[in-house]
Tab-separated table of C-alpha atoms in Angstrom:
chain	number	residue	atom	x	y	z
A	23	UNK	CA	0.000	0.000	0.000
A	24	UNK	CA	1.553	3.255	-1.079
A	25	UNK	CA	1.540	6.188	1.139
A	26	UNK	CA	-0.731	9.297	0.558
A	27	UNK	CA	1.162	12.432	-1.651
A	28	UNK	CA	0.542	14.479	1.422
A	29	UNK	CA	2.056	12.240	4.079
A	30	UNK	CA	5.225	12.043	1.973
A	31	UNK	CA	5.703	15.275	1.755
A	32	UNK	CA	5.422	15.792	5.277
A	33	UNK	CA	7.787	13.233	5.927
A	34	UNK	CA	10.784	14.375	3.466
A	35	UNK	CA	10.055	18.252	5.275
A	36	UNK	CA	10.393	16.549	8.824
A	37	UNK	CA	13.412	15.035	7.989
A	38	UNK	CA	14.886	18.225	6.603
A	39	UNK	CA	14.260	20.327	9.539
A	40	UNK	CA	15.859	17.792	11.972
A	41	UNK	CA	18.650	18.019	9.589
A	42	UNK	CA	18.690	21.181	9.647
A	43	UNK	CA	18.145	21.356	13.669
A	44	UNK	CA	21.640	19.095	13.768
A	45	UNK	CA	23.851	21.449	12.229
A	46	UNK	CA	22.680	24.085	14.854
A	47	UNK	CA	22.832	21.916	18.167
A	48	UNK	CA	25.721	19.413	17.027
A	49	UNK	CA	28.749	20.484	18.788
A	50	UNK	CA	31.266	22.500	16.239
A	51	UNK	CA	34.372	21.052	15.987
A	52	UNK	CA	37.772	22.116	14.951
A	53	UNK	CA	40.198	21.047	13.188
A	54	UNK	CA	44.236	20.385	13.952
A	55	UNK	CA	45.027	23.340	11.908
A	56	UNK	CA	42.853	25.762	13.484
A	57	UNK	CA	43.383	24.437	17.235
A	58	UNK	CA	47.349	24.441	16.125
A	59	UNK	CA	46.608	28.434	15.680
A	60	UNK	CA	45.454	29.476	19.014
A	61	UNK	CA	47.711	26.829	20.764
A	62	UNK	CA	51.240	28.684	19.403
A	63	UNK	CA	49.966	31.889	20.794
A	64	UNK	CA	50.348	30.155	24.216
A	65	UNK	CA	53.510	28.637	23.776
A	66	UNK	CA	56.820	29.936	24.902
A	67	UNK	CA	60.547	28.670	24.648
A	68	UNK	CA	62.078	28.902	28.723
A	69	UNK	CA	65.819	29.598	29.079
A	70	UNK	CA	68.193	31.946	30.247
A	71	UNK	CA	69.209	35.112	28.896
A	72	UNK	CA	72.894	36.924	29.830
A	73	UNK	CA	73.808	40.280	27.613
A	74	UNK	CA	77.469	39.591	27.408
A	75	UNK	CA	76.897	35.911	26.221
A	76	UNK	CA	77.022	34.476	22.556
A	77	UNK	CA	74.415	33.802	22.100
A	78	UNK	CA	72.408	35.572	24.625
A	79	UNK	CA	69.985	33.462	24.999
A	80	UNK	CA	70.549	29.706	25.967
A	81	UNK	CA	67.130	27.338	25.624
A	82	UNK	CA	65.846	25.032	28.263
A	83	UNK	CA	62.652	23.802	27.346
A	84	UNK	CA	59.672	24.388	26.298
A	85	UNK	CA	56.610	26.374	28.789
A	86	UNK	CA	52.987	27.047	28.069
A	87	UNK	CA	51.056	30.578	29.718
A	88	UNK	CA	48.291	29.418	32.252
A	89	UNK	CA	46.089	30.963	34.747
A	90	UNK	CA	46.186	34.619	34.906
A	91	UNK	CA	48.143	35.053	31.282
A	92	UNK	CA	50.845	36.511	33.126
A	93	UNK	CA	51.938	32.292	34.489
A	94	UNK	CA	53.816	29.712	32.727
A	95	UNK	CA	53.983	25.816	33.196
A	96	UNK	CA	57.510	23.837	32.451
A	97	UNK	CA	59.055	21.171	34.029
A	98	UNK	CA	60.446	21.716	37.033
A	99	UNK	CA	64.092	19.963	35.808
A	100	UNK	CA	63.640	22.855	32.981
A	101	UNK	CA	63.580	25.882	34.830
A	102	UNK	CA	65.960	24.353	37.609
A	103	UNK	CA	68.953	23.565	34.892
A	104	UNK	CA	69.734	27.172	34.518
A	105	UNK	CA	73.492	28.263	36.817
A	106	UNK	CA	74.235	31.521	37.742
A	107	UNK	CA	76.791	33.308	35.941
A	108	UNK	CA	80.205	34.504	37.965
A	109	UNK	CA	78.627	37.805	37.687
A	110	UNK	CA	75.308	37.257	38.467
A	111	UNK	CA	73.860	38.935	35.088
A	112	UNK	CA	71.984	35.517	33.986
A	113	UNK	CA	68.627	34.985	34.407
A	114	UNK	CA	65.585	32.836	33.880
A	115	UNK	CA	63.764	34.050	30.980
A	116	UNK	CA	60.871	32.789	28.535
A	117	UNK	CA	60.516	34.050	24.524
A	118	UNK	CA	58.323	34.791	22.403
A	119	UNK	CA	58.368	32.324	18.798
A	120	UNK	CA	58.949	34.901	16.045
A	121	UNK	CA	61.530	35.984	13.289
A	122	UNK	CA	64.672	38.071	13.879
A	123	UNK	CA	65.517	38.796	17.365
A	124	UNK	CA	64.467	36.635	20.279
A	125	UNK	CA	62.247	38.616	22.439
A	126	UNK	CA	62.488	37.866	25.840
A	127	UNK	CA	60.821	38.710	29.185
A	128	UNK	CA	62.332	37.698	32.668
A	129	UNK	CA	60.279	35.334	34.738
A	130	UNK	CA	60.694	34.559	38.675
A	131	UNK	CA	59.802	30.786	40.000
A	132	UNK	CA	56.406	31.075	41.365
A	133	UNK	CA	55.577	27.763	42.798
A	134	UNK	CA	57.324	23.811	42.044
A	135	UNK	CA	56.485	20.549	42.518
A	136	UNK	CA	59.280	18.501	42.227
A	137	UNK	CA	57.374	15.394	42.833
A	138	UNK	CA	55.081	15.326	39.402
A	139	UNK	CA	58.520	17.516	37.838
A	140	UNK	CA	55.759	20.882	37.289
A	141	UNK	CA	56.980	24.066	37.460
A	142	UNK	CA	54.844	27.383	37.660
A	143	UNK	CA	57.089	30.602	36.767
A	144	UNK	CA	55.607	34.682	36.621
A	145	UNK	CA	56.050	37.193	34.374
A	146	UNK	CA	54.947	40.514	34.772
A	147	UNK	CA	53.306	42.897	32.118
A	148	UNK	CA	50.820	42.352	29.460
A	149	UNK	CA	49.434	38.650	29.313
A	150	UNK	CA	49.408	36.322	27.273
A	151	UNK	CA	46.809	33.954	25.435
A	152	UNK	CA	46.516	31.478	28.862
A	153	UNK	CA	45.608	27.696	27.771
A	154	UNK	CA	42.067	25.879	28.882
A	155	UNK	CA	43.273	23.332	31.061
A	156	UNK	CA	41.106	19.900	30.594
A	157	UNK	CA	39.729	17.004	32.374
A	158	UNK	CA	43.209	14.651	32.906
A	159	UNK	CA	41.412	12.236	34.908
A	160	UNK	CA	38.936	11.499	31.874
A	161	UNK	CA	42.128	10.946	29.139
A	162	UNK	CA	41.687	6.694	27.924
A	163	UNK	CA	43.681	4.632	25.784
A	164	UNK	CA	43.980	5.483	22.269
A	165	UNK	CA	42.652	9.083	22.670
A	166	UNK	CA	44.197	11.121	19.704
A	167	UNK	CA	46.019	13.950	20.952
A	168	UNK	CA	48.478	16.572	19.464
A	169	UNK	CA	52.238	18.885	21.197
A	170	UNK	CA	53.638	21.609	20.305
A	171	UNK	CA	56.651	23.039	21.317
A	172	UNK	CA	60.452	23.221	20.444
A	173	UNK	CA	61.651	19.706	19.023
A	174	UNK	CA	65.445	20.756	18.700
A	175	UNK	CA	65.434	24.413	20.421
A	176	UNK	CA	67.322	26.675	19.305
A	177	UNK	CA	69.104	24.420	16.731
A	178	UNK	CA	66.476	24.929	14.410
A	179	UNK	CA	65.375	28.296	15.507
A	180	UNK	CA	62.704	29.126	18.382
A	181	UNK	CA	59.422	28.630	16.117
A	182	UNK	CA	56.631	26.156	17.544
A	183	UNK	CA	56.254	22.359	15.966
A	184	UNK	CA	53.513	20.346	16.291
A	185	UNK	CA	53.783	17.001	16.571
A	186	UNK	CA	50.052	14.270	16.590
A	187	UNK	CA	49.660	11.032	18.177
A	188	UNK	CA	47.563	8.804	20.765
A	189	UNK	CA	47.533	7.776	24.310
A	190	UNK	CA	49.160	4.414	24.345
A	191	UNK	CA	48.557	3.818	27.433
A	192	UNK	CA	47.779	5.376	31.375
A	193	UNK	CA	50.356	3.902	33.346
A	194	UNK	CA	51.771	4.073	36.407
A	195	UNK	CA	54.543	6.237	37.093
A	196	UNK	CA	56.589	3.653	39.746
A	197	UNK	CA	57.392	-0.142	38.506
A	198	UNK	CA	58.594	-2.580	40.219
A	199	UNK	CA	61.917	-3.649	39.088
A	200	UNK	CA	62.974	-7.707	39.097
A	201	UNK	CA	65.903	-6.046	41.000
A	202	UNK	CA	66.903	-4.702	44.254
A	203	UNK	CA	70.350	-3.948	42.655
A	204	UNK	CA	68.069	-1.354	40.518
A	205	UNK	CA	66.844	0.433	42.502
A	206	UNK	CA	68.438	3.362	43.270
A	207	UNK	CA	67.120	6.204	45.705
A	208	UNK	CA	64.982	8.372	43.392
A	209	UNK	CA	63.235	5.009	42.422
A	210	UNK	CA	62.465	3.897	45.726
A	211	UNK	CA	60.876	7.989	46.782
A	212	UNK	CA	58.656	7.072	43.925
A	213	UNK	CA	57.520	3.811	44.723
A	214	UNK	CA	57.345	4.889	48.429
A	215	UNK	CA	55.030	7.547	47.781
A	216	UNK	CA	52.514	5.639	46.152
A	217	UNK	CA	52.875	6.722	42.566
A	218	UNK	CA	50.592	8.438	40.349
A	219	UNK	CA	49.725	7.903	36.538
A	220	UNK	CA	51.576	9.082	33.561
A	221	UNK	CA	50.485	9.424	30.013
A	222	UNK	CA	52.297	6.710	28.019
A	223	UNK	CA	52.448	7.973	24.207
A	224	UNK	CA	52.719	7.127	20.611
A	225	UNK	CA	53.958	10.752	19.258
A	226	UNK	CA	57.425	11.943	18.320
A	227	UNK	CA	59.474	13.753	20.899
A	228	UNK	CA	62.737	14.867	21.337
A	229	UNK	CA	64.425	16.366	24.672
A	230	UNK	CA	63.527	19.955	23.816
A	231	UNK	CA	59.992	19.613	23.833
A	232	UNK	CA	60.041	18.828	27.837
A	233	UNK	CA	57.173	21.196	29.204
A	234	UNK	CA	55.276	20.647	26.025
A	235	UNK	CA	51.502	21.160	25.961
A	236	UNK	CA	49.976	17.842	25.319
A	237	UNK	CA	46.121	19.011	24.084
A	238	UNK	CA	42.980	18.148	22.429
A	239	UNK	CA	43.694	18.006	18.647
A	240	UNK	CA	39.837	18.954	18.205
A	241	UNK	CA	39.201	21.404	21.535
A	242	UNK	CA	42.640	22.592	22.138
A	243	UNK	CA	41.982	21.803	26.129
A	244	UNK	CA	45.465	20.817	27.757
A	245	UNK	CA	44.976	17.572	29.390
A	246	UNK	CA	49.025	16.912	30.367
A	247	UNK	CA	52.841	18.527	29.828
A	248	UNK	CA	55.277	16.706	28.196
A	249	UNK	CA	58.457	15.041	29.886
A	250	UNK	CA	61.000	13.766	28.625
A	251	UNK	CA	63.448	12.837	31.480
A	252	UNK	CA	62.269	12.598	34.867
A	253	UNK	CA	59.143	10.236	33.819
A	254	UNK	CA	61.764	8.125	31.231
A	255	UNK	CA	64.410	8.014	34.634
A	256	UNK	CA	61.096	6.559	36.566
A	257	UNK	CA	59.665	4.090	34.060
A	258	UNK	CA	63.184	2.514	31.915
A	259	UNK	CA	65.861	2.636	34.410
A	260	UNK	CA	65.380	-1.021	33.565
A	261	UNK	CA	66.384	-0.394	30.151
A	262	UNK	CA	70.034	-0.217	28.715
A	263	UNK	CA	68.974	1.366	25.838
A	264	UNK	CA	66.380	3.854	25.724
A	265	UNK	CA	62.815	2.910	23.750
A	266	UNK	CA	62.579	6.352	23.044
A	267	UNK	CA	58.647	6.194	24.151
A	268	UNK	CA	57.525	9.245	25.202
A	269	UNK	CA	55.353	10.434	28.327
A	270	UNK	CA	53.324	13.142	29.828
A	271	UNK	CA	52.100	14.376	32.881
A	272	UNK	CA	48.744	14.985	33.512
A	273	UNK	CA	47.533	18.374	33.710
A	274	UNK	CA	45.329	17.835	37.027
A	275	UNK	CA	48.896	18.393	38.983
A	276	UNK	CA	49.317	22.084	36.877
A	277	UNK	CA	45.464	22.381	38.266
A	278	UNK	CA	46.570	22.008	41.519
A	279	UNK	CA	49.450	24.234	41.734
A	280	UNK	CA	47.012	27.060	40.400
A	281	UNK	CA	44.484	26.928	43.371
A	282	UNK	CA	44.792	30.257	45.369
């Protein structure tokens, strides 16, 4: 039995408006390129600047602004590698990505945990574009997820790379090891502690982009900060040669170091 000319109609119009009702209320969602845009105005390259060095300014790691626009997350191993200088004229500095001169403005250590290796530094003048921190605790297995930062520093210039990948896993930051020999006294803080969860990953990183933003390739939320040595000293001390896996930690420890 056919249906009526009228009823037809009426059903090819209903089905066009809740078409049309789904590209309103859907959720919009961006892509890579686009989140890639608004991340780099966030990201910074940490070192330490002296005037009557060659070069001036020496690279650390990579930092990304937080909070008020005027903070910066690194690693705390990143901001603690920089020495003073015989004469006292170094000092702890972030720039600004751009062409020509390195722009620089000093920073002073505002608060570090050197248990989960985060570091918050402050700046003072005009802010900058400040991150939206995500939901770490919700980040699964096989989650796509994007970095950017500074690969190589300074060898191949201070300008932001982005890197894509997934969550291999959400491990634990403290293994046992099938040794006692092995175990050496940072290891056995770590294990005494209770350990926390790391972000296991299958994305390309080198030592420069410690303090990394790990985000959302669609929302641009940060959900962890890269690290490249003190997680890898934790989880492979096992190992005589390096896998060259790559880790994060999870953003709900920058969270906490932003409370008031």
């Amino acid at each position: 039995m056919s249906m009526p000319a009228w009823l037809s109609r009426r059903a090819v119009l209903a089905g066009s408006v809740a078409a049309l009702l789904a590209c309103f209320i859907a959720p919009a969602r961006a892509d890579l390129p686009a989140t890639v845009v608004e991340i780099k105005k966030s990201v910074v390259a940490v070192g330490s600047f002296e005037p009557t060095r060659n070069p001036q300014f020496r690279f650390l790691g990579t930092g990304f602004v937080v909070g008020s626009g005027n903070q910066v997350a690194t690693n705390a191993h990143v901001e603690g590698a920089i020495l003073d200088s015989a004469d006292g004229k170094e000092r702890l500095v972030i720039a600004m990505p751009g062409s020509g001169r390195v722009m620089v403005r000093p920073v002073v250590k505002e608060a570090v945990d050197r248990e989960h290796d985060v570091s918050i530094l402050r700046f003072e003048g005009p802010p900058l574009p400040a991150v939206r921190l995500g939901d770490s605790d919700g980040v699964r297995d096989g989650q796509a997820i994007a970095l950017t930062g500074f690969p190589l520093g300074a060898t191949i210039g201070i300008v932001p790379v982005t890197h894509r990948g997934i969550v291999s896993a959400v491990t634990p930051i403290g293994q046992p090891l099938p040794s006692a020999r092995q175990l050496d006294a940072q290891a056995v803080r770590r294990l005494s502690s209770g350990g926390y969860s790391v972000f296991q990953l299958d994305a390309v990183c080198y030592p420069g982009n410690s303090g990394s933003p790990l985000f959302n390739p669609d929302t641009g939320e940060v959900i962890g900060i890269i690290n490249m040595v003190f997680v890898k000293g934790a989880k492979e001390s096992a190992v005589t040669t390096p896998s060259g896996i790559s880790y994060a930690i999870p953003a709900s420890f920058i969270k906490a170091m932003l409370k008031p």
